[in-house]
DNA sequence: TTGGCGCTGTGAAACGCATAACAGCGTTCT
DNA sequence: AGAACGCTGTTATGCGTTTCACAGCGCCAA
């Protein structure tokens, strides 16, 4: 069977927005938050682009998706632009997130997301180990994985992170989808196979480290390509 | 100042290989390892492609970079293909990796990489907290960050992972580059600015979760587009 | 006031990548 | 035997994204 690989997009209103644009908008907004926090009022495209490590042209093109225009003389007003990107990105209501697998990585993730994003909070943890369920973890209740369906429905969770061993990941993912989860972030080093209407993102740290190690061996000066034709 | 954004490539012999191809080759090899472990002898492109979640055409195209041809009747011999990809990817000698920041994430990473990759091992940890240095962590010595330069030279480390708070990440990265690191994997949620001959990869879990949450809100049936022609 | 400057927004071209299409060929079944 | 099948390796096509280039326009300096 051939895999149909349509680029993931989300139609919003009339326009369709690329996945890459969404990621960069999220990044821009985070940088804008920091700028606002540090008291910066206005910012030019080349400044913001430098902080995000993109070209100014791409930044401006990305901002075309947001309903806000900057001034040629002052640039963009930091807080206004941040709000406009937020209006584009944020859900109408806060989204609840579940975390499955309270192991080494799972606990680190808890610590990381603790009080970080107000409208994107971990509200339920799941595990299969009796010693780890029916407790509070960083102020969040943990349940046995068999209760997933009930808890998900009850709390209206439709986003989940998977941090269980690779051998259990596919089974856990199936359970979650069955429980109504529409979108997954998977840390286990297995490619999940799921219905096409479920969005899946893989963070494969092992592969990424290998990639980084591979590119550590590239020639020092990879930029110059002329010399003797 | 405008950022020149040349696609990262590595010239190997004559050919230049895309970054995306490298990532997929790493993924293929891991799957081949699992297949070999489970006793599979031969595999067809469509089977391997399904496990890697790519199309068979793309898989075959990627394999063009590797010096191995499969048989139209039996497919690819698992162990041979694995070795050929390894010959393409692996360094001539084992690579030593350093980990900076022995916090929640750092310790989880230690547990994850423990004994996982024989020729890609964490051989040194660094931190700034006196309580965390000059100890053994999962059989690996930890040093104060000020010793980075000495230890790096001594152990020939040229790859490092950064798992320190965002505020310290840029400073740590500069220190590492100064100590001779050529390639970085950064987990802190800041875009690092480094010389162009240093390879940097960002794993931005916060951004990724926001992305996943965003795409949880897409229309259920984004695939069907035909109906009345 | 007016000319020049620098930034924004956006159409158009260029590029890289994935997808489709095809030639070669060993196997198998009639 | 020979024809049809299925898989591989490779070339060609199409698409999406990035980059280039420029029009528009407020501000500032002269
Ligand atoms: N630790 C890391 O830094 C790291 C890095 C990259 C990837 N990963 C991946 O993340 C996953 C978890 O890593 P970890 O280090 O936390 O492992 P871990 O063994 O510490 O934790 C796994 C947890 O999952 C639970 N679990 C097992 N089967 C389950 C099931 N069917 N349902 C629910 N829970 C189940 C276990 O009880 C355990 O608490 C692994 O797939 C690993 O490859 C971890
Ligand atoms: N914990 C997670 O799951 C997670 C997820 C995504 C991103 N991150 C990012 O990873 C980084 C670390 O996260 P964490 O949860 O482990 O934080 P943490 O506070 O638990 O650990 C940070 C460690 O870095 C050390 N450190 C601080 N400054 C240093 C310096 N200048 N040099 C060397 N070491 C220094 C601290 O002593 C501490 O041990 C943060 O930037 C965080 O945003 C963490």
XYZ file of C-alpha atoms (C1' of nucleotides) and ligand atoms in Angstrom:
606
model
C 0.000 0.000 0.000
C 1.362 3.374 -0.957
C 1.500 6.155 1.571
C -0.186 9.346 0.552
C 1.942 12.113 1.900
C -0.007 15.314 1.727
C 1.679 18.291 3.376
C 0.010 18.995 6.662
C -1.910 22.196 6.556
C -4.664 23.914 8.390
C -7.254 25.901 6.610
C -8.096 28.983 8.567
C -10.766 31.089 7.015
C -9.800 30.928 3.374
C -6.097 30.574 3.512
C -4.078 27.464 4.098
C -1.024 27.813 6.304
C 2.107 25.742 6.065
C 3.383 23.782 9.017
C 6.720 25.545 8.799
C 5.055 28.922 9.042
C 3.232 27.862 12.187
C 6.458 26.781 13.860
C 8.145 30.045 13.027
C 5.190 32.092 14.227
C 5.330 30.264 17.539
C 9.006 31.073 17.745
C 8.465 34.740 16.874
C 5.889 35.061 19.565
C 8.169 33.639 22.208
C 10.893 36.062 21.237
C 8.404 38.926 21.296
C 7.420 37.917 24.823
C 11.029 38.161 25.908
C 11.415 41.509 24.175
C 8.294 42.853 25.845
C 9.539 41.601 29.172
C 12.826 43.384 28.706
C 10.989 46.634 27.962
C 11.470 46.841 24.198
C 8.642 48.749 22.532
C 9.375 48.471 18.838
C 11.324 46.043 16.718
C 12.342 45.936 13.045
C 12.046 42.868 10.893
C 15.776 42.389 10.618
C 16.191 42.499 14.380
C 13.457 40.004 15.090
C 14.668 37.855 12.217
C 18.164 37.775 13.656
C 16.838 36.594 17.007
C 14.825 33.883 15.305
C 17.691 32.996 12.965
C 15.714 33.541 9.777
C 15.999 36.084 6.971
C 14.043 39.323 7.273
C 12.175 38.540 4.057
C 10.936 35.268 5.433
C 9.847 36.913 8.657
C 7.831 39.510 6.797
C 6.322 36.857 4.576
C 5.320 34.810 7.603
C 3.709 37.855 9.176
C 1.525 38.231 6.122
C -0.568 35.455 7.625
C -1.205 37.560 10.703
C -3.577 40.460 10.618
C -1.172 43.226 11.497
C 0.968 45.678 9.594
C 4.067 47.337 10.912
C 5.165 50.890 10.369
C 8.059 51.484 7.980
C 9.521 54.000 10.356
C 9.095 52.405 13.777
C 8.885 48.759 12.765
C 6.534 46.467 14.652
C 5.012 47.316 17.994
C 6.147 44.422 20.162
C 3.096 43.849 22.312
C 0.636 44.384 19.474
C 2.402 41.985 17.181
C 2.616 39.452 19.981
C -1.112 39.708 20.512
C -1.877 39.396 16.813
C 0.216 36.268 16.484
C -1.526 34.984 19.584
C -4.903 35.658 18.042
C -3.834 33.588 15.094
C -2.242 30.730 17.026
C -4.149 30.398 20.224
C -7.223 28.266 20.652
C -10.486 29.960 21.590
C -10.302 28.113 24.884
C -7.372 26.710 26.870
C -6.181 23.273 25.806
C -5.595 20.438 28.229
C -2.663 18.106 27.702
C -2.008 14.584 28.943
C 1.379 12.967 29.550
C 1.754 9.214 29.308
C 4.801 7.605 30.888
C 6.059 9.027 34.180
C 9.657 7.831 33.826
C 12.880 9.791 33.604
C 11.796 11.828 30.622
C 8.216 12.193 31.783
C 9.235 13.720 35.092
C 11.635 16.094 33.374
C 8.824 17.213 31.095
C 6.637 17.854 34.102
C 9.284 20.053 35.629
C 9.723 21.889 32.374
C 6.073 22.667 31.666
C 5.278 23.522 35.263
C 3.609 26.922 35.198
C 5.170 27.776 31.885
C 2.237 28.044 29.516
C -1.011 29.205 31.065
C -3.281 27.994 28.312
C -1.449 24.772 27.543
C -1.211 22.777 30.736
C -0.587 19.175 31.649
C -3.694 18.203 33.565
C -3.312 14.414 33.686
C -0.510 11.852 33.794
C -0.783 8.168 32.957
C 1.410 5.187 33.615
C 1.135 1.414 33.887
C 3.309 1.054 36.957
C 1.141 0.727 40.093
C 3.792 2.576 42.075
C 3.386 5.643 39.895
C -0.370 5.971 39.601
C -3.001 7.455 41.905
C -0.559 10.034 43.143
C 0.113 13.712 42.582
C 3.057 14.680 40.394
C 3.896 18.337 40.447
C 0.333 19.080 41.418
C -1.115 16.925 38.677
C -2.986 13.662 39.265
C -1.663 10.448 37.744
C -3.903 7.619 36.633
C -3.531 4.083 35.405
C -3.465 3.908 31.639
C -6.662 1.848 31.666
C -8.526 4.902 32.906
C -7.434 6.937 29.924
C -10.759 6.899 28.114
C -12.738 8.025 31.133
C -10.322 10.744 32.224
C -9.840 12.108 28.713
C -13.545 12.502 28.187
C -14.020 13.986 31.617
C -11.313 16.629 31.223
C -11.774 17.249 27.522
C -8.175 16.371 26.663
C -7.309 16.141 23.001
C -3.514 16.540 23.057
C -1.077 14.043 24.557
C 2.626 13.426 24.928
C 4.017 9.892 24.856
C 7.106 9.106 26.959
C 6.887 5.344 27.359
C 9.344 2.681 26.161
C 9.367 2.158 22.412
C 7.819 -1.291 22.680
C 4.705 0.157 24.341
C 4.360 3.347 22.289
C 2.151 2.084 19.466
C -0.240 0.405 21.848
C -0.420 3.520 24.009
C -1.010 5.678 20.962
C -3.883 3.480 19.830
C -5.414 3.714 23.282
C -5.102 7.480 23.277
C -6.633 7.886 19.843
C -9.457 5.635 20.894
C -9.923 7.904 23.901
C -10.399 10.877 21.597
C -6.937 12.408 21.332
C -6.518 14.288 18.072
C -2.860 15.238 18.256
C 0.226 13.503 19.631
C 3.788 14.364 20.553
C 5.847 11.185 20.648
C 9.273 10.845 22.278
C 9.649 7.088 21.873
C 11.949 6.089 19.052
C 9.310 4.366 16.952
C 7.359 5.817 14.066
C 3.715 5.633 15.044
C 1.136 4.482 12.519
C -2.190 6.180 13.093
C -5.328 7.255 11.253
C -4.718 10.176 8.894
C -6.931 12.557 10.843
C -4.643 12.296 13.878
C -1.702 14.642 13.897
C 1.573 13.143 15.105
C 4.887 14.799 15.755
C 8.011 12.829 16.567
C 10.869 14.106 18.685
C 13.558 11.551 18.073
C 16.475 12.540 20.229
C 18.575 9.545 19.323
C 18.315 10.243 15.617
C 18.968 13.919 16.179
C 22.139 13.268 18.138
C 23.386 10.980 15.402
C 22.658 13.692 12.890
C 24.574 16.236 14.912
C 27.490 13.860 15.289
C 27.444 13.207 11.557
C 27.643 16.871 10.661
C 30.447 17.415 13.133
C 32.642 15.723 10.553
C 31.975 18.054 7.672
C 34.834 20.057 6.180
C 35.589 23.228 8.084
C 34.973 25.537 5.129
C 31.868 24.175 3.447
C 30.881 27.573 2.087
C 33.566 28.212 -0.503
C 32.900 26.069 -3.534
C 34.952 27.703 -6.246
C 38.618 27.297 -6.846
C 39.606 25.290 -9.888
C 36.801 24.733 -12.368
C 23.166 42.311 8.464
C 21.529 39.730 6.305
C 21.772 36.082 7.179
C 23.030 33.867 4.416
C 21.064 30.696 4.713
C 22.779 28.024 2.691
C 21.278 24.565 3.079
C 23.523 22.494 5.292
C 25.221 19.841 3.285
C 28.182 17.597 3.567
C 30.303 16.820 0.601
C 31.355 13.215 0.690
C 33.635 12.248 -2.155
C 31.996 14.038 -5.035
C 28.388 14.123 -4.038
C 26.624 16.488 -1.704
C 24.006 14.988 0.589
C 20.961 16.782 1.925
C 20.395 17.031 5.639
C 16.999 15.417 5.259
C 18.522 12.429 3.547
C 20.951 11.945 6.422
C 18.147 11.941 8.953
C 16.190 9.368 7.003
C 19.229 7.158 6.525
C 19.778 7.180 10.277
C 16.173 6.196 10.719
C 16.388 3.409 8.143
C 19.392 1.974 9.851
C 17.717 1.872 13.213
C 14.763 0.041 11.710
C 17.108 -2.363 9.957
C 18.749 -3.084 13.285
C 15.400 -3.997 14.767
C 14.578 -6.141 11.763
C 17.883 -7.953 11.990
C 17.329 -8.486 15.678
C 13.943 -10.020 15.012
C 15.474 -12.412 12.503
C 14.296 -10.850 9.244
C 16.680 -11.600 6.382
C 15.311 -9.650 3.457
C 13.100 -6.598 3.144
C 11.432 -4.826 0.217
C 11.465 -1.107 -0.237
C 7.765 -0.743 0.428
C 8.046 -2.642 3.711
C 10.962 -0.634 5.006
C 9.331 2.542 3.755
C 6.163 1.753 5.674
C 8.131 1.279 8.893
C 9.916 4.581 8.348
C 6.701 6.327 7.289
C 8.007 7.449 3.924
C 7.108 6.537 0.375
C 8.965 3.643 -1.288
C 10.232 5.962 -4.014
C 11.832 8.226 -1.479
C 13.439 5.336 0.298
C 14.994 4.053 -2.927
C 16.116 7.519 -3.817
C 17.773 7.901 -0.424
C 19.515 4.575 -0.846
C 21.089 5.811 -4.050
C 23.549 7.625 -1.797
C 24.639 4.345 -0.262
C 26.863 1.954 -2.134
C 24.529 -1.042 -2.240
C 22.018 -2.412 -4.688
C 19.131 -4.658 -3.783
C 17.804 -7.564 -5.756
C 14.508 -7.096 -7.576
C 13.397 -10.493 -6.436
C 14.485 -10.696 -2.808
C 14.666 -7.010 -1.996
C 17.414 -5.756 0.307
C 19.465 -8.026 2.501
C 18.880 -6.556 5.946
C 22.301 -6.915 7.527
C 24.163 -5.914 4.385
C 22.096 -2.793 3.871
C 22.505 -1.911 7.515
C 26.256 -2.182 7.165
C 26.337 -0.141 3.996
C 24.358 2.663 5.584
C 26.681 2.428 8.543
C 29.687 2.730 6.278
C 28.168 5.895 4.920
C 27.098 7.399 8.237
C 29.576 6.264 10.808
C 32.769 8.066 11.626
C 36.060 6.293 11.043
C 36.556 6.324 14.790
C 34.075 6.461 17.683
C 32.878 9.921 18.630
C 32.876 11.223 22.179
C 29.990 13.398 23.357
C 29.732 15.857 26.220
C 26.595 16.852 28.116
C 26.356 20.257 29.748
C 23.709 20.773 32.421
C 23.005 17.918 34.804
C 19.495 18.952 35.727
C 16.173 17.205 35.178
C 16.615 16.875 31.452
C 20.319 16.146 31.645
C 19.830 13.217 33.969
C 17.056 11.832 31.779
C 19.357 12.056 28.776
C 22.020 10.151 30.676
C 19.591 7.383 31.429
C 18.506 7.304 27.812
C 21.920 7.112 26.191
C 23.308 4.680 28.754
C 24.790 1.809 26.797
C 22.616 2.566 23.804
C 25.072 3.565 21.108
C 28.464 1.980 21.305
C 30.275 4.440 19.083
C 28.467 7.554 20.271
C 28.878 7.783 24.001
C 28.612 10.488 26.622
C 32.048 10.589 28.180
C 31.871 13.826 30.151
C 29.258 15.905 31.974
C 29.537 19.547 32.956
C 27.629 21.768 35.328
C 28.117 24.942 37.298
C 26.544 23.725 40.505
C 29.249 22.622 42.973
C 26.924 19.936 44.285
C 26.790 18.286 40.877
C 30.408 18.317 39.797
C 33.327 16.044 40.615
C 31.041 13.064 40.897
C 30.114 10.077 38.772
C 26.792 10.134 36.968
C 25.797 6.849 35.431
C 29.426 5.898 35.267
C 30.459 9.155 33.677
C 32.573 11.820 35.393
C 31.155 15.316 35.851
C 33.280 18.428 35.832
C 32.854 22.095 36.514
C 32.133 24.040 33.350
C 35.369 25.990 33.809
C 37.286 22.806 33.088
C 35.594 22.385 29.731
C 38.519 23.412 27.613
C 40.970 21.081 29.315
C 38.665 18.065 29.398
C 37.502 18.513 25.814
C 41.048 18.586 24.498
C 42.033 15.679 26.667
C 39.200 13.422 25.560
C 38.965 14.643 21.997
C 35.313 15.661 22.314
C 33.812 17.581 19.406
C 30.073 17.035 19.952
C 28.062 18.388 22.863
C 24.512 18.596 24.147
C 23.306 21.663 25.998
C 20.687 21.227 28.736
C 21.145 24.348 30.829
C 18.635 27.153 31.509
C 17.978 29.388 28.534
C 19.701 32.337 30.111
C 22.988 30.428 30.299
C 22.813 28.624 26.968
C 24.546 31.169 24.749
C 27.399 31.625 27.160
C 27.817 27.862 27.520
C 27.749 27.444 23.746
C 30.472 30.038 23.315
C 32.586 28.272 25.898
C 32.100 24.945 24.156
C 32.978 26.291 20.733
C 36.033 27.886 22.206
C 36.938 24.488 23.634
C 36.854 22.993 20.160
C 33.315 21.633 19.817
C 32.242 21.509 16.187
C 28.616 20.418 16.548
C 25.915 21.148 19.112
C 22.550 19.799 20.140
C 20.692 22.457 22.100
C 17.637 21.819 24.280
C 17.369 25.288 25.775
C 14.648 27.408 24.239
C 16.943 30.026 22.757
C 18.304 30.220 19.227
C 22.046 30.086 19.522
C 24.183 32.409 17.435
C 27.481 30.810 16.522
C 30.175 30.872 13.847
C 29.028 29.381 10.531
C 31.424 26.465 10.697
C 29.742 25.155 13.850
C 26.743 22.949 13.278
C 23.804 23.565 15.617
C 20.594 21.639 15.982
C 17.751 22.848 18.176
C 15.275 20.581 19.914
C 12.634 22.989 21.067
C 10.122 20.967 22.987
C 8.018 23.933 24.004
C 7.578 25.093 20.431
C 6.869 21.567 19.289
C 4.141 21.068 21.856
C 2.523 24.326 20.809
C 2.651 23.176 17.229
C 1.026 19.875 18.109
C -1.668 21.661 20.080
C -2.275 24.001 17.177
C -2.794 21.202 14.703
C -5.145 19.416 17.067
C -7.687 22.016 16.013
C -7.634 21.329 12.292
C -10.765 20.110 10.523
C -11.356 16.398 10.943
C -11.430 15.507 7.250
C -8.674 17.465 5.566
C -7.897 14.684 3.096
C -11.051 14.280 1.031
C -11.163 16.846 -1.708
C -13.097 15.093 -4.435
C -16.768 14.459 -4.573
C -18.479 16.256 -7.472
C -16.095 16.874 -10.342
C 9.109 72.010 0.916
C 11.552 68.511 -1.227
C 14.872 64.975 -1.952
C 16.697 60.977 -0.065
C 16.672 57.279 3.022
C 15.175 52.904 5.038
C 11.694 49.939 6.154
C 7.401 47.308 4.990
C 4.483 44.442 2.014
C 4.227 41.628 -1.985
C 4.625 39.914 -6.912
C 7.897 37.076 -9.408
C 11.818 34.087 -10.038
C 14.878 30.372 -8.257
C 15.763 26.597 -5.792
C 15.346 22.235 -3.384
C 12.732 18.401 -2.602
C 9.189 14.890 -3.131
C 6.363 12.533 -6.461
C 5.459 10.429 -10.614
C 6.911 7.813 -14.495
C 9.844 4.623 -16.838
C 13.644 1.290 -18.273
C 15.999 -3.002 -16.865
C 15.746 -7.519 -15.308
C 15.281 -11.834 -12.709
C 11.482 -14.892 -11.461
C 7.454 -17.545 -12.093
C 3.559 -19.480 -14.124
C 1.217 -20.992 -18.265
C 9.871 -21.481 -23.798
C 8.068 -17.121 -23.378
C 5.205 -13.821 -21.612
C 3.642 -11.413 -17.724
C 4.624 -9.861 -13.301
C 6.957 -7.184 -9.544
C 10.691 -4.970 -7.735
C 14.837 -1.968 -8.223
C 17.510 2.133 -9.978
C 17.060 6.381 -12.382
C 15.333 10.139 -15.011
C 11.811 13.609 -15.481
C 7.985 16.384 -13.675
C 5.561 19.127 -10.366
C 5.049 21.538 -6.117
C 6.135 24.189 -2.090
C 9.165 27.124 -0.050
C 12.612 30.450 -0.001
C 14.914 34.253 -2.049
C 15.163 38.125 -5.066
C 13.503 42.464 -6.456
C 10.761 46.449 -6.265
C 6.723 49.558 -5.406
C 4.819 52.331 -1.702
C 5.389 55.398 1.856
C 6.223 57.878 6.195
C 10.151 60.410 8.276
C 14.107 63.385 8.523
C 17.568 66.452 6.965
C 18.700 70.107 4.168
N 15.073 9.773 28.959
C 15.356 10.508 27.872
O 16.071 11.500 27.943
C 14.811 10.128 26.557
C 15.322 10.760 25.441
C 14.811 10.430 24.183
C 13.819 9.500 24.093
N 13.355 8.901 25.169
C 12.283 7.933 25.011
O 11.212 8.259 25.857
C 10.640 7.087 26.349
C 10.670 7.109 27.855
O 11.985 7.269 28.288
P 12.319 7.224 29.838
O 13.778 7.455 29.971
O 11.408 8.128 30.585
O 11.982 5.715 30.207
P 11.563 5.170 31.644
O 11.717 3.706 31.605
O 12.261 5.924 32.689
O 10.018 5.517 31.774
C 9.039 4.842 31.046
C 7.746 4.937 31.813
O 6.674 4.442 30.985
C 5.866 3.586 31.796
N 5.184 2.643 30.931
C 5.679 1.508 30.382
N 4.746 0.909 29.640
C 3.630 1.661 29.713
C 2.335 1.539 29.179
N 1.998 0.544 28.358
N 1.442 2.501 29.473
C 1.776 3.517 30.256
N 2.986 3.691 30.800
C 3.901 2.764 30.525
C 6.817 2.943 32.764
O 6.113 2.500 33.899
C 7.760 4.090 33.068
O 7.291 4.865 34.152
C 11.426 5.942 25.765
O 10.758 5.484 24.605
C 12.718 6.568 25.375
O 13.277 5.918 24.260
C 13.820 9.195 26.417
N 13.160 19.324 31.571
C 12.655 19.189 30.342
O 11.931 18.249 30.058
C 12.991 20.171 29.286
C 12.282 20.124 28.125
C 12.584 21.017 27.103
C 13.571 21.931 27.283
N 14.250 21.973 28.414
C 15.310 22.938 28.547
O 16.489 22.292 28.935
C 17.198 23.120 29.815
C 17.423 22.399 31.097
O 16.209 21.984 31.625
P 16.153 21.274 33.044
O 14.740 20.930 33.321
O 17.112 20.163 33.098
O 16.618 22.441 34.021
P 17.323 22.276 35.438
O 17.233 23.559 36.148
O 16.776 21.074 36.123
O 18.844 21.950 35.127
C 19.699 22.936 34.626
C 21.126 22.544 35.010
O 22.043 23.412 34.342
C 23.024 23.821 35.292
N 23.582 25.091 34.875
C 23.063 26.325 35.016
N 23.865 27.253 34.494
C 24.944 26.613 34.022
C 26.119 27.036 33.366
N 26.341 28.317 33.077
N 27.011 26.103 32.991
C 26.789 24.800 33.272
N 25.677 24.343 33.874
C 24.770 25.242 34.250
C 22.297 23.900 36.606
O 23.198 23.779 37.671
C 21.365 22.704 36.505
O 21.978 21.539 36.975
C 16.378 24.389 29.976
O 16.832 25.358 29.089
C 15.008 23.957 29.588
O 14.278 25.027 29.016
C 14.001 21.102 29.445
